Tab-separated table of C-alpha atoms and ligand atoms in Angstrom:
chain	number	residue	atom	x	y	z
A	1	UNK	CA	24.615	-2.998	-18.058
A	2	UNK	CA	21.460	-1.272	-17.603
A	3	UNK	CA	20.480	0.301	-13.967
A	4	UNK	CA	17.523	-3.041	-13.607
A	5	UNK	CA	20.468	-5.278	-13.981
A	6	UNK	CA	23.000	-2.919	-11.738
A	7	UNK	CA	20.294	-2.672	-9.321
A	8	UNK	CA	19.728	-6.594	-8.757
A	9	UNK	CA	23.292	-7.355	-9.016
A	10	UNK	CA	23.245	-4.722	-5.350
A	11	UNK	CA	20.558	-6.468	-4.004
A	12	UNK	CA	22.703	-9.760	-4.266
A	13	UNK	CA	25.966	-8.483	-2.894
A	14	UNK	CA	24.215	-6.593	-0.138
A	15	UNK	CA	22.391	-10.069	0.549
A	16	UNK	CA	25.305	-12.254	-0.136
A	17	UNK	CA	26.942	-9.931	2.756
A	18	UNK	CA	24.311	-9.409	5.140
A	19	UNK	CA	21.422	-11.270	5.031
A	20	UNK	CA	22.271	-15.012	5.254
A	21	UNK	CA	19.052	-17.211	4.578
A	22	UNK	CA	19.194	-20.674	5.895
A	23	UNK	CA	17.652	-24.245	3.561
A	24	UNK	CA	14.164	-23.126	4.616
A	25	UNK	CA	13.816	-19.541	3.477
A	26	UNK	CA	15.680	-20.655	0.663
A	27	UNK	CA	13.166	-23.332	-0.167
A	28	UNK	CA	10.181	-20.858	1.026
A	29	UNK	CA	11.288	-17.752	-1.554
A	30	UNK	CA	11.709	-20.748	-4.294
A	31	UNK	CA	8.529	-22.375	-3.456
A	32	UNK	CA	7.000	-18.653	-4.559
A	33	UNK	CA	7.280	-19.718	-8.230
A	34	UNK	CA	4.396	-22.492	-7.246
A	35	UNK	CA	2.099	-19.783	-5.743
A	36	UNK	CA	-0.685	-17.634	-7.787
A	37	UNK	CA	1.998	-14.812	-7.716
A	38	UNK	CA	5.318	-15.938	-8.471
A	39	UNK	CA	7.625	-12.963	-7.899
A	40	UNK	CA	5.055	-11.292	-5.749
A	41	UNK	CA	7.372	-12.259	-2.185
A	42	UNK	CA	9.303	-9.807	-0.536
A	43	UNK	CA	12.677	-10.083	-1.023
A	44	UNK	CA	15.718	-11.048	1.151
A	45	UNK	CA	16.676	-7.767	2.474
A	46	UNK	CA	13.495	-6.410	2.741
A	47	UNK	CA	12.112	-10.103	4.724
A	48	UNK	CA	15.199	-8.783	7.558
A	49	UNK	CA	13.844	-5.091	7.713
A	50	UNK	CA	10.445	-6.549	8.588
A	51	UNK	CA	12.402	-8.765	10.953
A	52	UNK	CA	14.974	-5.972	12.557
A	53	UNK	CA	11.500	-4.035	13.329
A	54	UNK	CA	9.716	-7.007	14.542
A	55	UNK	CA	12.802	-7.145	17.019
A	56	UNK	CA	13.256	-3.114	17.464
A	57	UNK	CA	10.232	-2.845	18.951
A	58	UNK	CA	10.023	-6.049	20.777
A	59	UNK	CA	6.569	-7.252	18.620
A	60	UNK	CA	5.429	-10.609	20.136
A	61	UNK	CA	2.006	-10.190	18.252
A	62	UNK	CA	2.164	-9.771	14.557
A	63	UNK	CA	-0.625	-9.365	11.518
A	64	UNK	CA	0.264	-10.463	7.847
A	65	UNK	CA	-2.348	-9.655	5.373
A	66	UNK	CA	-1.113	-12.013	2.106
A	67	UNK	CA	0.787	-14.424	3.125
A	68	UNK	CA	1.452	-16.304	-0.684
A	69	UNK	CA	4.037	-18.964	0.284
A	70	UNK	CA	4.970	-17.502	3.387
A	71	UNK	CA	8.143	-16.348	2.978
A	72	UNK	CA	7.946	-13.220	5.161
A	73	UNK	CA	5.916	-14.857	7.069
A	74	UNK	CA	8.881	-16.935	8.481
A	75	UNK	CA	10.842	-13.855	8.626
A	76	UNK	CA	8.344	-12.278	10.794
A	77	UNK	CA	7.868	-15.810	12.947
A	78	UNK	CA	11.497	-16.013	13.916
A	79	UNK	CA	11.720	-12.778	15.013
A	80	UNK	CA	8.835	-12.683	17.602
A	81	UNK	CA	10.056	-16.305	18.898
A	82	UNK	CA	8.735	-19.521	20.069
A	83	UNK	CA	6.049	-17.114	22.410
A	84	UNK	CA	5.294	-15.040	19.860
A	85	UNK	CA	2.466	-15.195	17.155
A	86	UNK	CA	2.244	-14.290	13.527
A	87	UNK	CA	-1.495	-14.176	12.173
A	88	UNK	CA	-1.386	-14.306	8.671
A	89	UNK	CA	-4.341	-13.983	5.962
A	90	UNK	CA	-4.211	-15.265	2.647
A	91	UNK	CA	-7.348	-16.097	0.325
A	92	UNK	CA	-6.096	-18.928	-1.801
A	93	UNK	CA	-6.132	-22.464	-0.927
A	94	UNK	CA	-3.224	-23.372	-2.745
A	95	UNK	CA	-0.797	-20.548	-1.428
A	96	UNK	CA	-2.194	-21.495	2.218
A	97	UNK	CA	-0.686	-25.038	1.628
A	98	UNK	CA	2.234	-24.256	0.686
A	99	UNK	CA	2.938	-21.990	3.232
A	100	UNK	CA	2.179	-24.398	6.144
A	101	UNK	CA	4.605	-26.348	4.797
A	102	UNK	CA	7.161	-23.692	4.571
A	103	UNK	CA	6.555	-22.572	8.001
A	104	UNK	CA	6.631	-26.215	9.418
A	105	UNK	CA	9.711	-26.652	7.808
A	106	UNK	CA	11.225	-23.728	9.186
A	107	UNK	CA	10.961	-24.505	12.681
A	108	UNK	CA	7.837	-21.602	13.060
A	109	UNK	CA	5.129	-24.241	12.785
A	110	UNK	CA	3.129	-23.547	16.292
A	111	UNK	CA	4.139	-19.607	16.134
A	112	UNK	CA	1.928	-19.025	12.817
A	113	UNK	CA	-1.159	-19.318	12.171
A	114	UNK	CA	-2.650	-19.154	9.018
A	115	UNK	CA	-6.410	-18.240	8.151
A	116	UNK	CA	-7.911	-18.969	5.077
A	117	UNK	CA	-10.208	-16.624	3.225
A	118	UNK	CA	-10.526	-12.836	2.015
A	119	UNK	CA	-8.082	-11.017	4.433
A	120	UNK	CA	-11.026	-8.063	5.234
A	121	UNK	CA	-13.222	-11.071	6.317
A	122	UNK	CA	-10.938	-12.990	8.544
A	123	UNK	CA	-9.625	-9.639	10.028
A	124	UNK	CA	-13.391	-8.550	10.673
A	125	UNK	CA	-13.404	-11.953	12.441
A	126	UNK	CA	-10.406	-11.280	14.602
A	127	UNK	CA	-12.050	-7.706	15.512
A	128	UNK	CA	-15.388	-9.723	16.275
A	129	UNK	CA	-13.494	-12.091	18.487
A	130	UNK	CA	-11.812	-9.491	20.571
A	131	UNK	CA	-7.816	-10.850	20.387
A	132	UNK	CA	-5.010	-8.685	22.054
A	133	UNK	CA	-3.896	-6.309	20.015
A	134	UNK	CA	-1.305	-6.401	17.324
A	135	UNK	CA	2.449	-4.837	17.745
A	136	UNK	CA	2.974	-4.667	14.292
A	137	UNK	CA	0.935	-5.637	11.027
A	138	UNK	CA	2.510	-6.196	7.598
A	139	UNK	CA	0.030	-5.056	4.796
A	140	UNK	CA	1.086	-6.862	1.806
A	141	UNK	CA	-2.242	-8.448	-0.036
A	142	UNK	CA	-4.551	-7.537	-2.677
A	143	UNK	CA	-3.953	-3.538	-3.307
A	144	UNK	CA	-7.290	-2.555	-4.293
A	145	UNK	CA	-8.361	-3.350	-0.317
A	146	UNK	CA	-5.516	-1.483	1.146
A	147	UNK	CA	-7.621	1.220	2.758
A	148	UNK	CA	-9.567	-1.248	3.826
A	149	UNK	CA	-6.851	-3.493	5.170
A	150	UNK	CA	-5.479	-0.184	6.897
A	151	UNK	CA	-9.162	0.717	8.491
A	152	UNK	CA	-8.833	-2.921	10.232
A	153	UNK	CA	-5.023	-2.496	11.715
A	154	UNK	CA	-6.354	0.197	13.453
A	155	UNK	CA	-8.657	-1.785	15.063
A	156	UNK	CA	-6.572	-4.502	15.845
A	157	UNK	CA	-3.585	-2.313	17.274
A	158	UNK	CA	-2.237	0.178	19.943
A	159	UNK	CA	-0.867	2.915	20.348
A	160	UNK	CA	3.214	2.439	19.916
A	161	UNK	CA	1.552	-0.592	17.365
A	162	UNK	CA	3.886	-0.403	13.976
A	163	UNK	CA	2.233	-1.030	11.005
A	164	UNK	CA	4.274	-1.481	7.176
A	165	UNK	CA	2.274	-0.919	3.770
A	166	UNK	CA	3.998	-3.002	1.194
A	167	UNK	CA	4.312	-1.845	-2.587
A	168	UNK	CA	3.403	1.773	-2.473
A	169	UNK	CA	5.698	2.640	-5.443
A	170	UNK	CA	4.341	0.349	-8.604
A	171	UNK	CA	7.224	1.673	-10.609
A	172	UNK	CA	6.207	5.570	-10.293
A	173	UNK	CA	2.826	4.686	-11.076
A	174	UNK	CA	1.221	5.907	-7.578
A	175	UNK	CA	2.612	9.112	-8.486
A	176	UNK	CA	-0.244	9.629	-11.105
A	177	UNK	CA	-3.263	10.744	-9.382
A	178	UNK	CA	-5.623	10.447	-12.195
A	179	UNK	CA	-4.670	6.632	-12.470
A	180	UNK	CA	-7.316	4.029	-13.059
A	181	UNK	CA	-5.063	1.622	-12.165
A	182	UNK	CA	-7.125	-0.626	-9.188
A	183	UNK	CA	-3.431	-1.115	-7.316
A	184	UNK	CA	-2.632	2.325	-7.902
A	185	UNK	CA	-6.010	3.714	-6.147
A	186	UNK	CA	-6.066	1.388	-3.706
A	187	UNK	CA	-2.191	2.782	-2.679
A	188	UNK	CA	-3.586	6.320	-2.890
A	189	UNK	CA	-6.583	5.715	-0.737
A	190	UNK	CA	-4.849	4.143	1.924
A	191	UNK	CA	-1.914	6.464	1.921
A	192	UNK	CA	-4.973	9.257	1.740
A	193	UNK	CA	-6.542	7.590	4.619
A	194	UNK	CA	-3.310	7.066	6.855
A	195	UNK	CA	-2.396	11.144	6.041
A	196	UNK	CA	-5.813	11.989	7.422
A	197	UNK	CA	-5.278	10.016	10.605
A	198	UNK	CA	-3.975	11.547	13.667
A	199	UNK	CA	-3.396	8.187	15.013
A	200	UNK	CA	-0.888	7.691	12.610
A	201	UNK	CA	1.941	8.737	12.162
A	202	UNK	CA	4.717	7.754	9.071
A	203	UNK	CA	6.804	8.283	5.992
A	204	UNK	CA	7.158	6.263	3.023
A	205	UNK	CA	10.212	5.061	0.870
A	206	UNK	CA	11.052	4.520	-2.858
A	207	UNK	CA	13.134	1.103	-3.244
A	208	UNK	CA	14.945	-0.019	-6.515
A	209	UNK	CA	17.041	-4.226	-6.537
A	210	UNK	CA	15.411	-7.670	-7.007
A	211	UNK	CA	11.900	-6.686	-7.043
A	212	UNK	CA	11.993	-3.833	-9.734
A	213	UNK	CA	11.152	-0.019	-8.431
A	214	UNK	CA	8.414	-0.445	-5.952
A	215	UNK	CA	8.729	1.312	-1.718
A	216	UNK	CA	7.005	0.910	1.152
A	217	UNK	CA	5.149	3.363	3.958
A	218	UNK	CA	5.822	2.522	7.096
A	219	UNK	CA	3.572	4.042	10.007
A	220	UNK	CA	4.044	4.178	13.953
A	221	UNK	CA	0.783	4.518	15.964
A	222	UNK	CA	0.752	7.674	17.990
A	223	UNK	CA	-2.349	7.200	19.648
B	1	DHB	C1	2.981	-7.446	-6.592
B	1	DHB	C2	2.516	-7.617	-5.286
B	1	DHB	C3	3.417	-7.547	-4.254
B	1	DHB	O1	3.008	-7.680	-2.972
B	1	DHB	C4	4.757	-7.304	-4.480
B	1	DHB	O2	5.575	-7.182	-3.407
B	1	DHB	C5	5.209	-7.145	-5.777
B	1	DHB	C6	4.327	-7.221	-6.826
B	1	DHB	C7	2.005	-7.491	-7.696
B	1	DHB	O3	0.813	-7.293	-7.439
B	1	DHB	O4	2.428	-7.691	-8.816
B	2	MG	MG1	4.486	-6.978	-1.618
């Protein structure tokens, strides 16, 4: 067997063990493959990290940019609870749709809310509108924007705020700093950005299973 195949065959004993998903994640991660980005959904384990931090740090208010067919999204909705709020930003129509559904169906219906459009725009319009501030955001969208995605979590947080980059990895590609890659530069630049900010503080981690070779930085607002 090669590694790939090793590697996914962990991911499903470590979820077969741990991570128990009941009929509506199931039907959320499956309902991916009707979404502009079928494959593109976080998988199992990593949906109950974001969830375990959600809960570590007692995060009532959460920030999704990309929410595809809002699979994390439910993750992230069950683990603030029925007071909590997930804010979630996704620019297709179709993907939206879906994941209303898949958040009505999984009980999280009235703790998500789901704004259609460019994620930079309808964050600017959450800055313009002055909401309480995020405990944790989940960057996980378009790559290109991320520095730009990053710029507006620090506007919408605090300090103590958590904030997770998604996909920072690409298979080794970010490694390559004369890429022309668009997803690759837009990693760089944000990582760039986030190094360069005292406010932020953070580390970042390869991961290998389901999803291929891909990681994740994962920052803690210091001030
Ligand atoms: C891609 C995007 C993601 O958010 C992800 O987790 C995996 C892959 C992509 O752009 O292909
Ligand atoms: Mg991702």
């Amino acid at each position: 067997m090669s590694h790939a195949d090793v590697q996914v065959e962990v991911d499903d004993y470590l979820v077969e063990t741990l991570v128990p998903e009941d009929e509506a994640l199931v039907a959320a991660r499956e309902s991916a493959q009707d979404t502009t980005m079928p494959g593109a959904a976080v998988a199992p384990n990593q949906g109950k990290l974001l969830a375990l931090l959600t809960e570590m740090i007692g995060a009532h208010r959460v920030l999704e940019f990309g929410t595809l067919a809002g699979y994390s999204t439910i993750w992230l909705a069950r683990a603030v609870g029925p007071q909590g709020r997930v804010v979630t930003l996704e620019v297709s129509e179709q993907n939206a749709g879906i994941a209303r559904r898949n958040a009505d169906a999984a009980g999280v219906g009235d703790v998500v809310e789901i704004m259609l459009g460019p994620a930079g725009e309808s964050a600017d319009r959450i800055i313009e509108t002055g909401q309480a501030p995020f405990d944790l955001v989940f960057i996980d969208a378009d790559k290109p924007n991320n520095a730009r995605y990053l710029q507006a979590a620090l506007e919408l947080t605090r300090p103590g705020s958590v904030i997770v980059l998604d996909n920072v990895v690409r298979a080794g590609r970010v490694a390559d700093q004369d890429s022309t890659d668009d997803d690759v530069r837009g990693v760089r630049d944000a990582l760039a950005l986030a190094a360069a900010d005292p406010r932020l503080d953070g580390t970042a981690l390869q991961t290998v299973g389901s999803k291929g070779w891909d990681g994740f930085a994962l920052f803690r607002r210091v001030s």
